[in-house]
CSV table of C-alpha atoms in Angstrom, one decimal:
chain,number,residue,atom,x,y,z
A,1,MET,CA,-38.7,-23.8,5.5
A,2,ALA,CA,-41.6,-21.5,4.3
A,3,THR,CA,-41.0,-20.5,0.7
A,4,ARG,CA,-39.4,-17.1,0.1
A,5,THR,CA,-40.3,-14.6,-2.1
A,6,ALA,CA,-37.5,-13.6,-4.7
A,7,GLU,CA,-37.3,-10.6,-3.3
A,8,GLU,CA,-36.5,-12.0,0.2
A,9,ARG,CA,-34.1,-14.8,-1.6
A,10,GLN,CA,-31.9,-11.7,-3.3
A,11,ARG,CA,-31.9,-9.8,0.3
A,12,GLU,CA,-30.7,-12.7,1.5
A,13,ILE,CA,-27.9,-13.4,-1.3
A,14,VAL,CA,-26.7,-9.6,-0.7
A,15,ARG,CA,-26.5,-10.4,3.4
A,16,VAL,CA,-24.6,-13.2,3.1
A,17,ALA,CA,-22.3,-12.1,0.0
A,18,ARG,CA,-21.5,-8.6,2.5
A,19,ALA,CA,-21.1,-10.5,5.3
A,20,THR,CA,-18.7,-13.1,3.7
A,21,GLY,CA,-17.1,-11.6,0.5
A,22,SER,CA,-18.4,-14.0,-2.0
A,23,VAL,CA,-21.3,-16.5,-2.6
A,24,ASP,CA,-21.4,-19.8,-4.2
A,25,VAL,CA,-24.2,-20.9,-6.6
A,26,THR,CA,-24.2,-24.4,-5.5
A,27,ALA,CA,-24.3,-23.2,-1.6
A,28,LEU,CA,-27.0,-20.8,-2.2
A,29,ALA,CA,-29.1,-23.3,-3.8
A,30,ALA,CA,-29.1,-25.7,-0.9
A,31,ASP,CA,-29.2,-22.9,1.8
A,32,LEU,CA,-32.5,-21.6,0.4
A,33,GLY,CA,-33.7,-24.9,-1.1
A,34,VAL,CA,-34.1,-23.6,-4.6
A,35,ALA,CA,-32.8,-24.8,-7.8
A,36,LYS,CA,-29.2,-23.7,-9.1
A,37,GLU,CA,-31.1,-22.1,-12.0
A,38,THR,CA,-33.7,-19.9,-9.6
A,39,VAL,CA,-30.2,-18.6,-7.7
A,40,ARG,CA,-28.5,-17.8,-11.1
A,41,ARG,CA,-31.4,-16.1,-11.8
A,42,ASP,CA,-31.5,-13.9,-8.5
A,43,LEU,CA,-27.7,-13.0,-9.2
A,44,ARG,CA,-28.6,-11.9,-12.7
A,45,ALA,CA,-31.1,-9.6,-11.2
A,46,LEU,CA,-28.8,-8.3,-8.5
A,47,GLU,CA,-26.1,-7.7,-11.1
A,48,ASP,CA,-28.3,-5.8,-13.1
A,49,HIS,CA,-29.3,-3.4,-10.0
A,50,GLY,CA,-25.7,-3.0,-9.6
A,51,LEU,CA,-25.4,-5.1,-6.0
A,52,VAL,CA,-23.3,-8.0,-7.1
A,53,ARG,CA,-20.9,-9.1,-9.7
A,54,ARG,CA,-21.3,-12.4,-11.1
A,55,THR,CA,-18.5,-15.0,-11.4
A,56,HIS,CA,-18.0,-18.6,-12.4
A,57,GLY,CA,-20.1,-20.4,-10.2
A,58,GLY,CA,-20.9,-17.4,-8.0
A,59,ALA,CA,-21.0,-13.7,-7.2
A,60,TYR,CA,-19.1,-11.1,-4.9
A,61,PRO,CA,-20.6,-7.8,-3.6
A,62,VAL,CA,-20.0,-4.4,-5.3
A,63,GLU,CA,-19.3,-1.7,-2.8
A,64,SER,CA,-22.0,0.7,-2.6
A,65,ALA,CA,-23.4,4.0,-0.9
A,66,GLY,CA,-24.8,1.5,1.5
A,67,PHE,CA,-22.1,-0.8,1.8
A,68,GLU,CA,-18.2,-0.7,1.7
A,69,THR,CA,-15.5,-3.5,3.3
A,70,THR,CA,-13.3,-2.5,5.9
A,71,LEU,CA,-9.6,-2.4,5.6
A,72,ALA,CA,-9.1,-5.4,7.8
A,73,PHE,CA,-11.5,-7.2,5.4
A,74,ARG,CA,-9.6,-6.0,2.4
A,75,ALA,CA,-6.4,-7.2,4.0
A,76,THR,CA,-7.8,-10.6,3.8
A,77,SER,CA,-9.0,-11.0,0.4
A,78,HIS,CA,-7.1,-11.5,-2.9
A,79,VAL,CA,-3.8,-10.6,-1.0
A,80,PRO,CA,-1.2,-12.4,-3.2
A,81,GLU,CA,-3.0,-10.8,-6.5
A,82,LYS,CA,-2.7,-7.7,-4.5
A,83,ARG,CA,0.7,-7.9,-3.5
A,84,ARG,CA,1.9,-8.4,-7.2
A,85,VAL,CA,0.0,-5.6,-8.5
A,86,ALA,CA,1.3,-3.4,-5.6
A,87,ALA,CA,5.1,-4.6,-6.9
A,88,ALA,CA,4.5,-3.7,-10.1
A,89,ALA,CA,2.5,-0.3,-9.5
A,90,ALA,CA,5.7,0.8,-7.6
A,91,GLU,CA,7.9,0.1,-10.2
A,92,LEU,CA,6.6,3.0,-12.3
A,93,LEU,CA,7.6,5.5,-9.8
A,94,GLY,CA,10.5,6.8,-12.6
A,95,ASP,CA,11.8,9.8,-11.4
A,96,ALA,CA,9.0,10.9,-9.1
A,97,GLU,CA,10.4,12.9,-5.8
A,98,THR,CA,6.8,13.7,-4.6
A,99,VAL,CA,4.2,11.0,-4.5
A,100,PHE,CA,0.8,10.5,-3.4
A,101,VAL,CA,-0.5,7.4,-2.0
A,102,ASP,CA,-4.7,6.7,-1.6
A,103,GLU,CA,-6.2,4.8,1.1
A,104,GLY,CA,-6.9,1.5,1.2
A,105,PHE,CA,-4.9,-2.1,1.1
A,106,THR,CA,-3.4,-2.3,-2.4
A,107,PRO,CA,-2.1,1.5,-1.7
A,108,GLN,CA,-0.6,0.2,1.6
A,109,LEU,CA,1.1,-2.8,-0.1
A,110,ILE,CA,2.8,0.1,-2.8
A,111,ALA,CA,3.7,2.0,-0.2
A,112,GLU,CA,5.9,-0.9,1.5
A,113,ALA,CA,7.2,-1.5,-2.1
A,114,LEU,CA,8.6,1.9,-2.6
A,115,PRO,CA,12.5,2.2,-3.0
A,116,ALA,CA,13.8,3.0,0.6
A,117,ASP,CA,17.2,3.9,-0.9
A,118,ARG,CA,16.5,7.3,-2.2
A,119,PRO,CA,14.6,10.4,-0.8
A,120,LEU,CA,10.7,10.8,-1.7
A,121,THR,CA,8.3,12.8,0.0
A,122,VAL,CA,5.0,11.0,0.4
A,123,VAL,CA,1.5,12.5,1.0
A,124,THR,CA,-1.2,10.5,1.9
A,125,ALA,CA,-4.6,10.8,3.8
A,126,SER,CA,-4.2,7.2,5.1
A,127,LEU,CA,-2.9,6.3,8.5
A,128,PRO,CA,-1.5,2.7,7.6
A,129,VAL,CA,0.3,4.5,5.1
A,130,ALA,CA,1.8,7.0,7.0
A,131,GLY,CA,2.7,4.6,9.7
A,132,ALA,CA,4.3,1.8,7.1
A,133,LEU,CA,6.7,4.8,5.6
A,134,ALA,CA,7.7,6.5,8.8
A,135,GLN,CA,10.2,3.5,9.1
A,136,ASN,CA,11.7,4.7,5.9
A,137,GLY,CA,14.6,6.9,6.7
A,138,ASN,CA,14.8,8.1,3.3
A,139,ALA,CA,10.9,9.1,3.1
A,140,SER,CA,9.5,12.5,4.5
A,141,VAL,CA,5.9,11.7,5.3
A,142,LEU,CA,3.1,14.4,5.2
A,143,LEU,CA,0.2,13.1,6.8
A,144,LEU,CA,-3.2,15.0,5.6
A,145,GLY,CA,-5.3,16.7,8.2
A,146,GLY,CA,-9.2,15.9,8.8
A,147,ARG,CA,-12.0,13.7,10.0
A,148,VAL,CA,-10.6,10.0,10.3
A,149,ARG,CA,-13.1,7.3,9.1
A,150,SER,CA,-13.1,4.2,10.9
A,151,GLY,CA,-13.6,1.5,8.4
A,152,THR,CA,-10.5,2.7,6.2
A,153,LEU,CA,-8.2,4.7,8.9
A,154,ALA,CA,-7.9,7.5,6.4
A,155,THR,CA,-8.5,11.3,6.8
A,156,VAL,CA,-11.5,13.3,4.8
A,157,ASP,CA,-13.4,16.3,4.5
A,158,HIS,CA,-12.3,19.8,3.9
A,159,TRP,CA,-9.4,19.9,5.8
A,160,THR,CA,-7.9,17.2,3.9
A,161,THR,CA,-8.6,18.4,0.3
A,162,LYS,CA,-7.6,22.0,1.1
A,163,MET,CA,-4.3,20.9,2.8
A,164,LEU,CA,-3.8,18.8,-0.5
A,165,ALA,CA,-5.0,21.3,-2.8
A,166,GLY,CA,-2.0,23.1,-2.1
A,167,PHE,CA,0.2,20.5,-3.7
A,168,VAL,CA,1.7,20.0,-7.2
A,169,ILE,CA,2.6,16.5,-6.8
A,170,ASP,CA,4.8,13.8,-9.3
A,171,LEU,CA,3.2,10.9,-9.3
A,172,ALA,CA,-0.3,9.7,-7.3
A,173,PHE,CA,-0.9,6.0,-6.8
A,174,ILE,CA,-4.8,5.7,-6.8
A,175,GLY,CA,-7.3,3.2,-5.6
A,176,ALA,CA,-10.8,2.7,-6.4
A,177,ASN,CA,-13.9,0.6,-5.1
A,178,GLY,CA,-14.8,0.0,-9.1
A,179,ILE,CA,-13.5,1.2,-12.2
A,180,SER,CA,-15.5,0.6,-15.8
A,181,ARG,CA,-14.9,2.1,-19.2
A,182,GLU,CA,-18.4,3.9,-18.8
A,183,HIS,CA,-18.3,5.4,-15.5
A,184,GLY,CA,-14.5,5.8,-14.9
A,185,LEU,CA,-13.3,5.2,-11.0
A,186,THR,CA,-15.9,5.6,-8.5
A,187,THR,CA,-16.2,5.0,-4.6
A,188,PRO,CA,-19.3,4.5,-2.2
A,189,ASP,CA,-18.3,7.9,-0.1
A,190,PRO,CA,-18.6,11.7,-0.9
A,191,ALA,CA,-16.1,12.7,1.6
A,192,VAL,CA,-13.5,10.0,-0.1
A,193,SER,CA,-14.6,10.6,-3.4
A,194,GLU,CA,-13.4,14.3,-2.8
A,195,VAL,CA,-10.3,13.5,-1.6
A,196,LYS,CA,-9.4,11.5,-4.3
A,197,ALA,CA,-10.8,13.8,-7.2
A,198,GLN,CA,-8.1,16.4,-5.5
A,199,ALA,CA,-5.2,14.1,-5.7
A,200,VAL,CA,-6.2,13.2,-9.3
A,201,ARG,CA,-6.2,17.2,-10.0
A,202,ALA,CA,-3.0,17.7,-8.2
A,203,ALA,CA,-1.3,15.1,-9.9
A,204,ARG,CA,1.3,15.4,-12.7
A,205,ARG,CA,1.0,11.4,-13.2
A,206,VAL,CA,-1.5,9.4,-11.9
A,207,VAL,CA,-1.4,5.3,-11.5
A,208,PHE,CA,-4.7,3.6,-11.0
A,209,ALA,CA,-3.5,0.0,-9.1
A,210,GLY,CA,-6.4,-2.6,-8.4
A,211,VAL,CA,-7.6,-6.3,-8.7
A,212,HIS,CA,-9.3,-8.0,-11.4
A,213,THR,CA,-12.7,-7.7,-9.1
A,214,LYS,CA,-12.2,-3.8,-9.3
A,215,PHE,CA,-13.3,-3.8,-13.2
A,216,GLY,CA,-16.8,-3.2,-14.7
A,217,ALA,CA,-17.7,-2.8,-10.9
A,218,VAL,CA,-19.7,0.8,-10.4
A,219,SER,CA,-20.0,2.4,-6.8
A,220,PHE,CA,-21.9,5.7,-6.1
A,221,CYS,CA,-19.6,8.5,-6.6
A,222,ARG,CA,-17.2,9.0,-9.6
A,223,PHE,CA,-14.1,11.0,-9.2
A,224,ALA,CA,-12.2,10.3,-12.3
A,225,GLU,CA,-12.3,9.2,-15.6
A,226,VAL,CA,-10.3,6.5,-17.3
A,227,GLY,CA,-8.7,8.8,-19.4
A,228,ALA,CA,-7.0,10.9,-16.8
A,229,LEU,CA,-5.0,7.4,-15.7
A,230,GLU,CA,-1.4,7.1,-17.2
A,231,ALA,CA,-1.3,3.8,-16.0
A,232,ILE,CA,-4.0,0.7,-14.8
A,233,VAL,CA,-1.5,-2.1,-13.1
A,234,THR,CA,-4.0,-5.0,-12.4
A,235,SER,CA,-3.3,-8.9,-12.8
A,236,THR,CA,-3.5,-11.3,-15.6
A,237,LEU,CA,-6.7,-12.3,-14.0
A,238,LEU,CA,-8.4,-9.2,-16.1
A,239,PRO,CA,-8.8,-10.9,-19.4
A,240,ALA,CA,-6.4,-9.1,-22.3
A,241,SER,CA,-9.3,-8.4,-24.6
A,242,GLU,CA,-10.6,-6.6,-21.4
A,243,ALA,CA,-7.3,-4.9,-20.8
A,244,HIS,CA,-7.2,-4.1,-24.4
A,245,ARG,CA,-10.7,-2.1,-24.4
A,246,TYR,CA,-9.4,0.2,-21.0
A,247,SER,CA,-6.1,1.1,-23.1
A,248,LEU,CA,-8.2,2.7,-26.0
A,249,LEU,CA,-9.1,4.9,-23.5
A,250,GLY,CA,-5.9,6.2,-22.9
A,251,PRO,CA,-3.6,4.8,-20.2
A,252,GLN,CA,-1.2,2.0,-20.3
A,253,VAL,CA,-2.0,-1.3,-19.1
A,254,VAL,CA,0.2,-3.5,-17.1
A,255,ARG,CA,-1.0,-7.1,-16.2
A,256,VAL,CA,1.2,-9.1,-13.7
């Protein structure tokens, strides 16, 4: 195999990470025919450019304007963690009667965890969320109209945001592709960002629910500051010290 340049190696690393969801230093070193330290150096460079986040022994891809995972892929990664986070988020419902549930797999799990024994009005742009809640006899489901994005099966564009702008919602359960103290909540697609921003504006209370890999990740479009959140729900895989730093910006941080 001809020796690759650092740029070629890094492009291949990003391709593999995006195709499989994560990469391993040892496996990459073997596949690329280079030392592990060379791979680690490549991963540091890619992290500096916002393309991957390093983990112990490897890395995973950061979602960006040019790359976003599908709902089908999200339904296969970190599932036990997402279920715990979703159940804990649903417990923050309080006395809310009107609820916005965002697109994405974790919000879909939140929708399924909402109590079925009390009346709720649920507003969503997500077809899977609407489908899941339509089975709940006590839930009145309001599906926002608009253009359906194929990867996430959620509606976007001016029809969606205009409809959402007409509501005052007690509680919004929001997802994001990344959350950081510096850049707030971000997502790759400007059209999705508009819907999320409108939901945050419409809601009296906002809860962000997401797995530990979302933290420190920065995507293309910012739609809310961390200080706009009442609570952040994640897992104990986010270190307590890091959770504390987020709590200093305003929200209660729940780790499950």
